PDB file of C-alpha atoms in Angstrom:
ATOM      1  CA  UNK A 879    -136.401   7.170-266.075  1.00  0.00           C
ATOM      2  CA  UNK A 880    -135.685   3.120-266.392  1.00  0.00           C
ATOM      3  CA  UNK A 881    -139.838   2.828-266.149  1.00  0.00           C
ATOM      4  CA  UNK A 882    -140.819   5.501-267.806  1.00  0.00           C
ATOM      5  CA  UNK A 883    -138.375   4.579-271.233  1.00  0.00           C
ATOM      6  CA  UNK A 884    -140.030   0.979-271.072  1.00  0.00           C
ATOM      7  CA  UNK A 885    -143.461   3.027-270.619  1.00  0.00           C
ATOM      8  CA  UNK A 886    -142.735   4.780-274.041  1.00  0.00           C
ATOM      9  CA  UNK A 887    -141.516   2.432-275.936  1.00  0.00           C
ATOM     10  CA  UNK A 888    -144.164  -1.051-274.557  1.00  0.00           C
ATOM     11  CA  UNK A 889    -145.833  -0.835-277.241  1.00  0.00           C
ATOM     12  CA  UNK A 890    -143.094  -1.838-279.601  1.00  0.00           C
ATOM     13  CA  UNK A 891    -142.289  -4.301-277.597  1.00  0.00           C
ATOM     14  CA  UNK A 892    -145.533  -6.122-277.499  1.00  0.00           C
ATOM     15  CA  UNK A 893    -145.678  -5.597-281.010  1.00  0.00           C
ATOM     16  CA  UNK A 894    -142.094  -6.869-281.663  1.00  0.00           C
ATOM     17  CA  UNK A 895    -143.055  -9.937-279.021  1.00  0.00           C
ATOM     18  CA  UNK A 896    -145.951 -10.809-280.512  1.00  0.00           C
ATOM     19  CA  UNK A 897    -144.480 -11.520-284.445  1.00  0.00           C
ATOM     20  CA  UNK A 898    -142.089 -13.142-282.094  1.00  0.00           C
ATOM     21  CA  UNK A 899    -144.989 -16.223-280.764  1.00  0.00           C
ATOM     22  CA  UNK A 900    -145.864 -16.397-284.182  1.00  0.00           C
ATOM     23  CA  UNK A 901    -142.847 -17.460-285.799  1.00  0.00           C
ATOM     24  CA  UNK A 902    -141.710 -18.721-283.138  1.00  0.00           C
ATOM     25  CA  UNK A 903    -144.910 -21.022-283.367  1.00  0.00           C
ATOM     26  CA  UNK A 904    -144.581 -21.457-287.723  1.00  0.00           C
ATOM     27  CA  UNK A 905    -140.505 -22.097-287.121  1.00  0.00           C
ATOM     28  CA  UNK A 906    -140.637 -25.490-285.017  1.00  0.00           C
ATOM     29  CA  UNK A 907    -143.729 -26.230-287.485  1.00  0.00           C
ATOM     30  CA  UNK A 908    -140.948 -26.470-289.785  1.00  0.00           C
ATOM     31  CA  UNK A 909    -138.612 -27.091-287.841  1.00  0.00           C
ATOM     32  CA  UNK A 910    -140.496 -30.422-287.868  1.00  0.00           C
ATOM     33  CA  UNK A 911    -141.158 -30.711-290.296  1.00  0.00           C
ATOM     34  CA  UNK A 912    -137.301 -30.890-292.093  1.00  0.00           C
ATOM     35  CA  UNK A 913    -136.231 -32.932-289.181  1.00  0.00           C
ATOM     36  CA  UNK A 914    -139.010 -35.319-289.963  1.00  0.00           C
ATOM     37  CA  UNK A 915    -137.784 -35.392-294.050  1.00  0.00           C
ATOM     38  CA  UNK A 916    -133.951 -35.738-292.427  1.00  0.00           C
ATOM     39  CA  UNK A 917    -134.765 -39.068-290.752  1.00  0.00           C
ATOM     40  CA  UNK A 918    -136.177 -40.697-293.352  1.00  0.00           C
ATOM     41  CA  UNK A 919    -134.907 -39.804-296.443  1.00  0.00           C
ATOM     42  CA  UNK A 920    -131.235 -38.792-295.505  1.00  0.00           C
ATOM     43  CA  UNK A 921    -130.290 -40.317-292.497  1.00  0.00           C
ATOM     44  CA  UNK A 922    -129.855 -43.310-293.784  1.00  0.00           C
ATOM     45  CA  UNK A 923    -129.762 -43.121-297.650  1.00  0.00           C
ATOM     46  CA  UNK A 924    -127.245 -43.657-300.004  1.00  0.00           C
ATOM     47  CA  UNK A 925    -125.376 -42.410-303.174  1.00  0.00           C
ATOM     48  CA  UNK A 926    -127.723 -41.459-305.194  1.00  0.00           C
ATOM     49  CA  UNK A 927    -130.544 -41.802-302.875  1.00  0.00           C
ATOM     50  CA  UNK A 928    -128.196 -39.087-301.780  1.00  0.00           C
ATOM     51  CA  UNK A 929    -128.839 -36.153-304.128  1.00  0.00           C
ATOM     52  CA  UNK A 930    -131.934 -36.655-305.460  1.00  0.00           C
ATOM     53  CA  UNK A 931    -133.846 -36.818-301.810  1.00  0.00           C
ATOM     54  CA  UNK A 932    -131.196 -33.619-301.538  1.00  0.00           C
ATOM     55  CA  UNK A 933    -132.988 -31.867-304.987  1.00  0.00           C
ATOM     56  CA  UNK A 934    -135.725 -32.265-303.002  1.00  0.00           C
ATOM     57  CA  UNK A 935    -134.498 -30.986-299.478  1.00  0.00           C
ATOM     58  CA  UNK A 936    -133.909 -28.005-301.922  1.00  0.00           C
ATOM     59  CA  UNK A 937    -137.714 -28.107-304.437  1.00  0.00           C
ATOM     60  CA  UNK A 938    -139.479 -28.966-300.771  1.00  0.00           C
ATOM     61  CA  UNK A 939    -137.938 -25.457-297.954  1.00  0.00           C
ATOM     62  CA  UNK A 940    -136.092 -23.852-300.137  1.00  0.00           C
ATOM     63  CA  UNK A 941    -139.070 -21.076-301.110  1.00  0.00           C
ATOM     64  CA  UNK A 942    -139.410 -21.169-296.850  1.00  0.00           C
ATOM     65  CA  UNK A 943    -136.219 -20.653-295.424  1.00  0.00           C
ATOM     66  CA  UNK A 944    -136.456 -18.184-297.644  1.00  0.00           C
ATOM     67  CA  UNK A 945    -138.522 -16.069-296.772  1.00  0.00           C
ATOM     68  CA  UNK A 946    -137.242 -17.036-293.433  1.00  0.00           C
ATOM     69  CA  UNK A 947    -133.515 -15.323-294.043  1.00  0.00           C
ATOM     70  CA  UNK A 948    -135.213 -12.135-295.764  1.00  0.00           C
ATOM     71  CA  UNK A 949    -137.509 -10.522-293.054  1.00  0.00           C
ATOM     72  CA  UNK A 950    -134.643 -11.712-290.821  1.00  0.00           C
ATOM     73  CA  UNK A 951    -132.436  -9.904-292.272  1.00  0.00           C
ATOM     74  CA  UNK A 952    -134.844  -7.218-293.177  1.00  0.00           C
ATOM     75  CA  UNK A 953    -135.325  -7.243-288.947  1.00  0.00           C
ATOM     76  CA  UNK A 954    -132.250  -5.099-287.974  1.00  0.00           C
ATOM     77  CA  UNK A 955    -132.834  -2.202-290.492  1.00  0.00           C
ATOM     78  CA  UNK A 956    -136.232  -2.287-289.731  1.00  0.00           C
ATOM     79  CA  UNK A 957    -135.401  -1.265-286.101  1.00  0.00           C
ATOM     80  CA  UNK A 958    -132.726   1.167-286.932  1.00  0.00           C
ATOM     81  CA  UNK A 959    -135.459   3.031-289.427  1.00  0.00           C
ATOM     82  CA  UNK A 960    -137.951   2.965-286.703  1.00  0.00           C
ATOM     83  CA  UNK A 961    -136.911   2.882-283.762  1.00  0.00           C
ATOM     84  CA  UNK A 962    -133.799   3.833-283.986  1.00  0.00           C
ATOM     85  CA  UNK A 963    -134.522   7.691-286.635  1.00  0.00           C
ATOM     86  CA  UNK A 964    -137.087   7.941-284.383  1.00  0.00           C
ATOM     87  CA  UNK A 965    -135.185   8.172-280.549  1.00  0.00           C
ATOM     88  CA  UNK A 966    -133.838  11.985-279.977  1.00  0.00           C
ATOM     89  CA  UNK A 967    -136.043  13.294-283.579  1.00  0.00           C
ATOM     90  CA  UNK A 968    -139.318  13.125-282.547  1.00  0.00           C
ATOM     91  CA  UNK A 969    -138.695  14.798-278.983  1.00  0.00           C
ATOM     92  CA  UNK A 970    -137.163  16.850-281.586  1.00  0.00           C
ATOM     93  CA  UNK A 971    -139.824  18.140-283.828  1.00  0.00           C
ATOM     94  CA  UNK A 972    -142.300  17.512-281.060  1.00  0.00           C
ATOM     95  CA  UNK A 973    -140.185  20.659-278.775  1.00  0.00           C
ATOM     96  CA  UNK A 974    -140.610  18.181-275.650  1.00  0.00           C
ATOM     97  CA  UNK A 975    -136.514  18.261-275.566  1.00  0.00           C
ATOM     98  CA  UNK A 976    -136.773  21.963-274.344  1.00  0.00           C
ATOM     99  CA  UNK A 977    -139.268  19.804-270.756  1.00  0.00           C
ATOM    100  CA  UNK A 978    -137.266  16.302-271.330  1.00  0.00           C
ATOM    101  CA  UNK A 979    -133.808  17.868-270.883  1.00  0.00           C
ATOM    102  CA  UNK A 980    -134.260  20.937-268.315  1.00  0.00           C
ATOM    103  CA  UNK A 981    -135.414  18.525-265.783  1.00  0.00           C
ATOM    104  CA  UNK A 982    -133.565  16.477-263.903  1.00  0.00           C
ATOM    105  CA  UNK A 983    -133.019  13.641-265.723  1.00  0.00           C
ATOM    106  CA  UNK A 984    -129.580  15.391-267.559  1.00  0.00           C
ATOM    107  CA  UNK A 985    -130.534  14.782-271.951  1.00  0.00           C
ATOM    108  CA  UNK A 986    -126.744  12.657-271.338  1.00  0.00           C
ATOM    109  CA  UNK A 987    -128.778  10.653-268.584  1.00  0.00           C
ATOM    110  CA  UNK A 988    -131.496  10.720-270.480  1.00  0.00           C
ATOM    111  CA  UNK A 989    -129.668   9.313-273.853  1.00  0.00           C
ATOM    112  CA  UNK A 990    -128.072   6.724-272.173  1.00  0.00           C
ATOM    113  CA  UNK A 991    -131.179   4.751-270.647  1.00  0.00           C
ATOM    114  CA  UNK A 992    -132.816   5.460-273.780  1.00  0.00           C
ATOM    115  CA  UNK A 993    -130.431   3.280-276.031  1.00  0.00           C
ATOM    116  CA  UNK A 994    -129.453   0.846-272.804  1.00  0.00           C
ATOM    117  CA  UNK A 995    -133.635  -0.572-272.651  1.00  0.00           C
ATOM    118  CA  UNK A 996    -134.255  -0.063-276.590  1.00  0.00           C
ATOM    119  CA  UNK A 997    -130.592  -1.273-277.769  1.00  0.00           C
ATOM    120  CA  UNK A 998    -130.705  -4.632-275.051  1.00  0.00           C
ATOM    121  CA  UNK A 999    -134.227  -5.103-276.557  1.00  0.00           C
ATOM    122  CA  UNK A1000    -133.165  -4.199-280.869  1.00  0.00           C
ATOM    123  CA  UNK A1001    -130.940  -7.600-279.258  1.00  0.00           C
ATOM    124  CA  UNK A1002    -133.563  -9.490-277.779  1.00  0.00           C
ATOM    125  CA  UNK A1003    -135.450  -9.663-281.359  1.00  0.00           C
ATOM    126  CA  UNK A1004    -132.964 -10.353-283.906  1.00  0.00           C
ATOM    127  CA  UNK A1005    -131.037 -13.603-281.408  1.00  0.00           C
ATOM    128  CA  UNK A1006    -134.091 -14.814-281.004  1.00  0.00           C
ATOM    129  CA  UNK A1007    -135.031 -14.869-283.861  1.00  0.00           C
ATOM    130  CA  UNK A1008    -131.858 -15.945-284.917  1.00  0.00           C
ATOM    131  CA  UNK A1009    -131.887 -18.739-282.168  1.00  0.00           C
ATOM    132  CA  UNK A1010    -135.656 -20.296-283.927  1.00  0.00           C
ATOM    133  CA  UNK A1011    -134.632 -19.941-287.805  1.00  0.00           C
ATOM    134  CA  UNK A1012    -130.920 -21.138-286.995  1.00  0.00           C
ATOM    135  CA  UNK A1013    -132.577 -23.942-284.610  1.00  0.00           C
ATOM    136  CA  UNK A1014    -135.735 -25.120-287.351  1.00  0.00           C
ATOM    137  CA  UNK A1015    -132.331 -24.971-290.451  1.00  0.00           C
ATOM    138  CA  UNK A1016    -130.163 -26.715-288.654  1.00  0.00           C
ATOM    139  CA  UNK A1017    -130.404 -30.098-291.196  1.00  0.00           C
ATOM    140  CA  UNK A1018    -131.240 -27.674-293.953  1.00  0.00           C
ATOM    141  CA  UNK A1019    -127.997 -26.517-293.585  1.00  0.00           C
ATOM    142  CA  UNK A1020    -126.583 -29.386-293.037  1.00  0.00           C
ATOM    143  CA  UNK A1021    -127.082 -30.810-295.653  1.00  0.00           C
ATOM    144  CA  UNK A1022    -127.124 -28.161-298.467  1.00  0.00           C
ATOM    145  CA  UNK A1023    -123.315 -27.057-296.658  1.00  0.00           C
ATOM    146  CA  UNK A1024    -124.049 -23.137-297.234  1.00  0.00           C
ATOM    147  CA  UNK A1025    -123.631 -21.326-294.493  1.00  0.00           C
ATOM    148  CA  UNK A1026    -121.311 -19.440-295.355  1.00  0.00           C
ATOM    149  CA  UNK A1027    -123.841 -17.814-298.620  1.00  0.00           C
ATOM    150  CA  UNK A1028    -124.241 -14.268-297.497  1.00  0.00           C
ATOM    151  CA  UNK A1029    -127.541 -14.814-296.647  1.00  0.00           C
ATOM    152  CA  UNK A1030    -127.615 -17.816-294.463  1.00  0.00           C
ATOM    153  CA  UNK A1031    -124.228 -16.016-292.391  1.00  0.00           C
ATOM    154  CA  UNK A1032    -126.281 -13.136-291.808  1.00  0.00           C
ATOM    155  CA  UNK A1033    -128.942 -14.657-290.609  1.00  0.00           C
ATOM    156  CA  UNK A1034    -127.985 -16.841-288.761  1.00  0.00           C
ATOM    157  CA  UNK A1035    -126.541 -17.643-285.230  1.00  0.00           C
ATOM    158  CA  UNK A1036    -125.266 -14.281-282.904  1.00  0.00           C
ATOM    159  CA  UNK A1037    -124.263 -12.621-286.596  1.00  0.00           C
ATOM    160  CA  UNK A1038    -127.948 -10.987-285.838  1.00  0.00           C
ATOM    161  CA  UNK A1039    -127.479  -9.859-282.826  1.00  0.00           C
ATOM    162  CA  UNK A1040    -123.727  -7.538-284.568  1.00  0.00           C
ATOM    163  CA  UNK A1041    -126.364  -6.357-286.578  1.00  0.00           C
ATOM    164  CA  UNK A1042    -129.277  -4.683-284.984  1.00  0.00           C
ATOM    165  CA  UNK A1043    -128.084  -3.415-282.870  1.00  0.00           C
ATOM    166  CA  UNK A1044    -125.741  -1.308-284.562  1.00  0.00           C
ATOM    167  CA  UNK A1045    -128.516  -0.118-287.099  1.00  0.00           C
ATOM    168  CA  UNK A1046    -130.967   1.016-283.990  1.00  0.00           C
ATOM    169  CA  UNK A1047    -127.248   3.496-282.851  1.00  0.00           C
ATOM    170  CA  UNK A1048    -127.089   4.285-286.548  1.00  0.00           C
ATOM    171  CA  UNK A1049    -130.472   5.260-286.626  1.00  0.00           C
ATOM    172  CA  UNK A1050    -130.097   7.273-283.339  1.00  0.00           C
ATOM    173  CA  UNK A1051    -127.344   9.102-283.888  1.00  0.00           C
ATOM    174  CA  UNK A1052    -128.387   9.352-288.228  1.00  0.00           C
ATOM    175  CA  UNK A1053    -131.535  11.433-286.446  1.00  0.00           C
ATOM    176  CA  UNK A1054    -129.353  13.973-283.655  1.00  0.00           C
ATOM    177  CA  UNK A1055    -127.993  15.243-286.810  1.00  0.00           C
ATOM    178  CA  UNK A1056    -130.769  15.609-288.632  1.00  0.00           C
ATOM    179  CA  UNK A1057    -132.600  16.231-286.790  1.00  0.00           C
ATOM    180  CA  UNK A1058    -135.968  14.735-289.121  1.00  0.00           C
ATOM    181  CA  UNK A1059    -137.631  11.607-289.026  1.00  0.00           C
ATOM    182  CA  UNK A1060    -138.092  11.062-292.140  1.00  0.00           C
ATOM    183  CA  UNK A1061    -134.659  11.718-294.202  1.00  0.00           C
ATOM    184  CA  UNK A1062    -133.704  10.034-290.678  1.00  0.00           C
ATOM    185  CA  UNK A1063    -134.978   6.815-291.514  1.00  0.00           C
ATOM    186  CA  UNK A1064    -134.292   7.016-295.277  1.00  0.00           C
ATOM    187  CA  UNK A1065    -130.749   7.860-294.160  1.00  0.00           C
ATOM    188  CA  UNK A1066    -130.110   5.660-291.913  1.00  0.00           C
ATOM    189  CA  UNK A1067    -131.667   2.621-294.613  1.00  0.00           C
ATOM    190  CA  UNK A1068    -130.318   3.897-296.805  1.00  0.00           C
ATOM    191  CA  UNK A1069    -126.009   3.044-295.023  1.00  0.00           C
ATOM    192  CA  UNK A1070    -127.494  -0.029-293.214  1.00  0.00           C
ATOM    193  CA  UNK A1071    -128.330  -1.646-297.690  1.00  0.00           C
ATOM    194  CA  UNK A1072    -125.162  -0.361-297.738  1.00  0.00           C
ATOM    195  CA  UNK A1073    -123.112  -2.373-295.215  1.00  0.00           C
ATOM    196  CA  UNK A1074    -125.676  -5.825-295.747  1.00  0.00           C
ATOM    197  CA  UNK A1075    -123.515  -5.251-300.294  1.00  0.00           C
ATOM    198  CA  UNK A1076    -121.067  -4.494-298.854  1.00  0.00           C
ATOM    199  CA  UNK A1077    -120.011  -7.002-295.625  1.00  0.00           C
ATOM    200  CA  UNK A1078    -120.316 -10.432-297.309  1.00  0.00           C
ATOM    201  CA  UNK A1079    -119.236  -9.422-301.454  1.00  0.00           C
ATOM    202  CA  UNK A1080    -116.667  -7.704-300.650  1.00  0.00           C
ATOM    203  CA  UNK A1081    -114.932  -7.834-296.554  1.00  0.00           C
ATOM    204  CA  UNK A1082    -115.766 -11.152-295.459  1.00  0.00           C
ATOM    205  CA  UNK A1083    -113.564 -13.022-297.332  1.00  0.00           C
ATOM    206  CA  UNK A1084    -110.940 -11.116-297.076  1.00  0.00           C
ATOM    207  CA  UNK A1085    -110.945 -11.876-292.788  1.00  0.00           C
ATOM    208  CA  UNK A1086    -109.014 -14.322-293.753  1.00  0.00           C
ATOM    209  CA  UNK A1087    -106.180 -15.876-295.240  1.00  0.00           C
ATOM    210  CA  UNK A1088    -108.450 -18.242-297.759  1.00  0.00           C
ATOM    211  CA  UNK A1089    -107.039 -22.235-298.224  1.00  0.00           C
ATOM    212  CA  UNK A1090    -105.793 -24.276-301.085  1.00  0.00           C
ATOM    213  CA  UNK A1091    -106.936 -27.783-301.512  1.00  0.00           C
ATOM    214  CA  UNK A1092    -106.440 -30.668-303.895  1.00  0.00           C
ATOM    215  CA  UNK A1093    -109.787 -32.659-304.589  1.00  0.00           C
ATOM    216  CA  UNK A1094    -109.661 -35.705-306.047  1.00  0.00           C
ATOM    217  CA  UNK A1095    -112.649 -36.478-308.569  1.00  0.00           C
ATOM    218  CA  UNK A1096    -114.882 -39.434-306.175  1.00  0.00           C
ATOM    219  CA  UNK A1097    -118.152 -40.564-306.195  1.00  0.00           C
ATOM    220  CA  UNK A1098    -119.488 -38.285-303.200  1.00  0.00           C
ATOM    221  CA  UNK A1099    -117.909 -34.347-305.458  1.00  0.00           C
ATOM    222  CA  UNK A1100    -120.373 -36.907-308.271  1.00  0.00           C
ATOM    223  CA  UNK A1101    -123.289 -36.761-306.056  1.00  0.00           C
ATOM    224  CA  UNK A1102    -122.902 -32.914-304.325  1.00  0.00           C
ATOM    225  CA  UNK A1103    -124.916 -31.661-307.860  1.00  0.00           C
ATOM    226  CA  UNK A1104    -121.422 -30.218-309.235  1.00  0.00           C
ATOM    227  CA  UNK A1105    -122.053 -30.109-312.900  1.00  0.00           C
ATOM    228  CA  UNK A1106    -118.913 -30.635-315.613  1.00  0.00           C
ATOM    229  CA  UNK A1107    -118.106 -27.959-318.052  1.00  0.00           C
ATOM    230  CA  UNK A1108    -116.369 -27.600-321.687  1.00  0.00           C
ATOM    231  CA  UNK A1109    -115.312 -24.940-322.525  1.00  0.00           C
ATOM    232  CA  UNK A1110    -113.963 -23.838-325.478  1.00  0.00           C
ATOM    233  CA  UNK A1111    -110.207 -24.789-325.551  1.00  0.00           C
ATOM    234  CA  UNK A1112    -112.272 -28.266-325.141  1.00  0.00           C
ATOM    235  CA  UNK A1113    -110.597 -27.989-321.385  1.00  0.00           C
ATOM    236  CA  UNK A1114    -113.059 -28.637-319.158  1.00  0.00           C
ATOM    237  CA  UNK A1115    -114.240 -26.906-315.409  1.00  0.00           C
ATOM    238  CA  UNK A1116    -115.785 -28.374-312.316  1.00  0.00           C
ATOM    239  CA  UNK A1117    -118.794 -26.281-311.622  1.00  0.00           C
ATOM    240  CA  UNK A1118    -120.296 -26.316-307.936  1.00  0.00           C
ATOM    241  CA  UNK A1119    -118.170 -27.858-305.791  1.00  0.00           C
ATOM    242  CA  UNK A1120    -118.472 -27.095-301.930  1.00  0.00           C
ATOM    243  CA  UNK A1121    -116.886 -29.338-299.520  1.00  0.00           C
ATOM    244  CA  UNK A1122    -118.271 -29.754-295.149  1.00  0.00           C
ATOM    245  CA  UNK A1123    -119.795 -26.660-295.123  1.00  0.00           C
ATOM    246  CA  UNK A1124    -117.104 -24.873-296.706  1.00  0.00           C
ATOM    247  CA  UNK A1125    -116.728 -21.845-298.175  1.00  0.00           C
ATOM    248  CA  UNK A1126    -115.812 -22.449-302.233  1.00  0.00           C
ATOM    249  CA  UNK A1127    -114.610 -18.788-303.236  1.00  0.00           C
ATOM    250  CA  UNK A1128    -114.350 -20.234-307.384  1.00  0.00           C
ATOM    251  CA  UNK A1129    -117.629 -21.132-308.799  1.00  0.00           C
ATOM    252  CA  UNK A1130    -115.121 -23.274-311.993  1.00  0.00           C
ATOM    253  CA  UNK A1131    -112.251 -24.797-311.352  1.00  0.00           C
ATOM    254  CA  UNK A1132    -109.850 -25.776-314.358  1.00  0.00           C
ATOM    255  CA  UNK A1133    -110.003 -30.395-314.243  1.00  0.00           C
ATOM    256  CA  UNK A1134    -107.117 -32.843-314.070  1.00  0.00           C
ATOM    257  CA  UNK A1135    -105.957 -35.772-314.909  1.00  0.00           C
ATOM    258  CA  UNK A1136    -103.750 -38.164-312.485  1.00  0.00           C
ATOM    259  CA  UNK A1137    -100.655 -36.264-315.164  1.00  0.00           C
ATOM    260  CA  UNK A1138    -101.510 -32.564-314.206  1.00  0.00           C
ATOM    261  CA  UNK A1139    -102.693 -32.113-317.472  1.00  0.00           C
ATOM    262  CA  UNK A1140    -106.056 -31.118-318.114  1.00  0.00           C
ATOM    263  CA  UNK A1141    -108.920 -32.479-318.794  1.00  0.00           C
ATOM    264  CA  UNK A1142    -109.728 -32.350-322.733  1.00  0.00           C
ATOM    265  CA  UNK A1143    -113.194 -33.354-324.145  1.00  0.00           C
ATOM    266  CA  UNK A1144    -111.802 -36.628-326.301  1.00  0.00           C
ATOM    267  CA  UNK A1145    -110.544 -38.010-322.290  1.00  0.00           C
ATOM    268  CA  UNK A1146    -114.540 -37.856-321.438  1.00  0.00           C
ATOM    269  CA  UNK A1147    -115.857 -39.530-324.088  1.00  0.00           C
ATOM    270  CA  UNK A1148    -115.381 -43.163-322.908  1.00  0.00           C
ATOM    271  CA  UNK A1149    -117.605 -42.442-320.153  1.00  0.00           C
ATOM    272  CA  UNK A1150    -120.600 -40.764-321.733  1.00  0.00           C
ATOM    273  CA  UNK A1151    -122.797 -43.348-321.431  1.00  0.00           C
ATOM    274  CA  UNK A1152    -126.586 -41.384-321.154  1.00  0.00           C
ATOM    275  CA  UNK A1153    -128.789 -44.647-319.799  1.00  0.00           C
ATOM    276  CA  UNK A1154    -126.205 -45.230-316.742  1.00  0.00           C
ATOM    277  CA  UNK A1155    -125.534 -42.812-314.867  1.00  0.00           C
ATOM    278  CA  UNK A1156    -124.283 -44.292-312.084  1.00  0.00           C
ATOM    279  CA  UNK A1157    -121.482 -45.897-314.270  1.00  0.00           C
ATOM    280  CA  UNK A1158    -120.447 -43.304-316.060  1.00  0.00           C
ATOM    281  CA  UNK A1159    -120.116 -41.545-312.480  1.00  0.00           C
ATOM    282  CA  UNK A1160    -117.739 -45.265-312.436  1.00  0.00           C
ATOM    283  CA  UNK A1161    -116.669 -44.020-315.268  1.00  0.00           C
ATOM    284  CA  UNK A1162    -114.822 -40.778-314.487  1.00  0.00           C
ATOM    285  CA  UNK A1163    -114.211 -41.793-311.014  1.00  0.00           C
ATOM    286  CA  UNK A1164    -111.445 -43.974-312.642  1.00  0.00           C
ATOM    287  CA  UNK A1165    -109.948 -40.994-314.430  1.00  0.00           C
ATOM    288  CA  UNK A1166    -107.847 -39.750-311.529  1.00  0.00           C
ATOM    289  CA  UNK A1167    -109.311 -36.777-311.778  1.00  0.00           C
ATOM    290  CA  UNK A1168    -108.437 -33.333-308.706  1.00  0.00           C
ATOM    291  CA  UNK A1169    -108.953 -29.856-309.390  1.00  0.00           C
ATOM    292  CA  UNK A1170    -107.398 -26.841-306.964  1.00  0.00           C
ATOM    293  CA  UNK A1171    -109.908 -25.985-304.204  1.00  0.00           C
ATOM    294  CA  UNK A1172    -110.022 -22.300-302.916  1.00  0.00           C
ATOM    295  CA  UNK A1173    -112.659 -22.407-300.175  1.00  0.00           C
ATOM    296  CA  UNK A1174    -112.769 -20.648-296.340  1.00  0.00           C
ATOM    297  CA  UNK A1175    -112.377 -23.590-294.405  1.00  0.00           C
ATOM    298  CA  UNK A1176    -115.789 -24.836-292.740  1.00  0.00           C
ATOM    299  CA  UNK A1177    -114.335 -24.915-288.735  1.00  0.00           C
ATOM    300  CA  UNK A1178    -113.175 -21.562-289.529  1.00  0.00           C
ATOM    301  CA  UNK A1179    -117.274 -20.277-289.673  1.00  0.00           C
ATOM    302  CA  UNK A1180    -117.670 -19.400-285.559  1.00  0.00           C
ATOM    303  CA  UNK A1181    -114.429 -18.125-286.216  1.00  0.00           C
ATOM    304  CA  UNK A1182    -115.740 -15.383-289.292  1.00  0.00           C
ATOM    305  CA  UNK A1183    -119.115 -15.279-286.511  1.00  0.00           C
ATOM    306  CA  UNK A1184    -117.426 -13.709-284.227  1.00  0.00           C
ATOM    307  CA  UNK A1185    -115.012 -10.881-286.075  1.00  0.00           C
ATOM    308  CA  UNK A1186    -117.917 -10.479-287.712  1.00  0.00           C
ATOM    309  CA  UNK A1187    -120.289  -9.730-284.731  1.00  0.00           C
ATOM    310  CA  UNK A1188    -117.435  -7.612-282.420  1.00  0.00           C
ATOM    311  CA  UNK A1189    -116.538  -5.923-286.035  1.00  0.00           C
ATOM    312  CA  UNK A1190    -120.938  -4.658-285.680  1.00  0.00           C
ATOM    313  CA  UNK A1191    -120.453  -4.263-281.658  1.00  0.00           C
ATOM    314  CA  UNK A1192    -116.877  -1.596-282.178  1.00  0.00           C
ATOM    315  CA  UNK A1193    -119.158  -0.252-284.385  1.00  0.00           C
ATOM    316  CA  UNK A1194    -121.580   0.723-282.200  1.00  0.00           C
ATOM    317  CA  UNK A1195    -119.648   1.547-279.723  1.00  0.00           C
ATOM    318  CA  UNK A1196    -118.317   4.280-281.148  1.00  0.00           C
ATOM    319  CA  UNK A1197    -121.608   5.944-282.824  1.00  0.00           C
ATOM    320  CA  UNK A1198    -122.433   5.063-279.412  1.00  0.00           C
ATOM    321  CA  UNK A1199    -119.302   7.461-278.293  1.00  0.00           C
ATOM    322  CA  UNK A1200    -119.534   9.493-280.532  1.00  0.00           C
ATOM    323  CA  UNK A1201    -123.323  10.455-280.254  1.00  0.00           C
ATOM    324  CA  UNK A1202    -122.625  11.228-276.045  1.00  0.00           C
ATOM    325  CA  UNK A1203    -119.655  13.954-278.201  1.00  0.00           C
ATOM    326  CA  UNK A1204    -122.792  15.334-280.059  1.00  0.00           C
ATOM    327  CA  UNK A1205    -124.957  15.378-277.787  1.00  0.00           C
ATOM    328  CA  UNK A1206    -122.830  17.789-274.871  1.00  0.00           C
ATOM    329  CA  UNK A1207    -121.803  19.576-278.031  1.00  0.00           C
ATOM    330  CA  UNK A1208    -124.645  21.029-279.039  1.00  0.00           C
ATOM    331  CA  UNK A1209    -125.599  21.406-275.213  1.00  0.00           C
TER     332      UNK A1209
END
């Protein structure tokens, strides 16, 4: 039965293997280029040079990495649509189910073997792609510091494995219920895409309670790409700060002086030096400003990865159990 499942699935396997080989060549090249940029421009840079190098790194490689990220995010959905949804519906539509399930192999064993073989293939495809992209973008992620960003988090390390397995099982179960290939493909895509939007925007940030730290405005903060926004009430917010690979849960935070009063427009006037940014930054630093930083710390990154992987593996197990129950009920 395993050999039969492999023979029926070998065309899809060969296509996936070929695509992974091409991606591997490109991602190894891209990772080598990023590492060379890092070694020559960033490894031993000073404050202002580091700021400019970060801007150049993003400008040079952001588009290439973004394309790979979107492609990897799409892979689990494609697996669910093209591998999962047709798994049972094609047997039903072609009426081969009556032949297959009336042989010595029971429908339960048939489903178990199919889910195992193609499920492992789904895990392998997503896992290898994620491994390649994680290595290729590792220096970029280290510098830019956006590992928790929605697309970055979902396209690195172990989480894509859970996405791929869940999407495949989801497609299979939806196909068993709907019994038509095209509607099953559409429903699978809608459900999976909905979860891909729901998890990073609402669920993920609440998996663990956030932390609030007080951050002093120093040269490192000012050279990290932040902006200072003067609001209508004549007080300043600091915008866009992210520390040490953490996940900033607020884009803007009010700025305060050493005595905890708001930093106002008139306080900033002495530091407005248009022709000398370093002098202006030194003046701002000397004012002893600070702000509250609400975030998920960087050291929780792997905890969040394991939690999310466990969530999708658990959902996959529940869907698999429901699939077997549905199949026996329809016997």
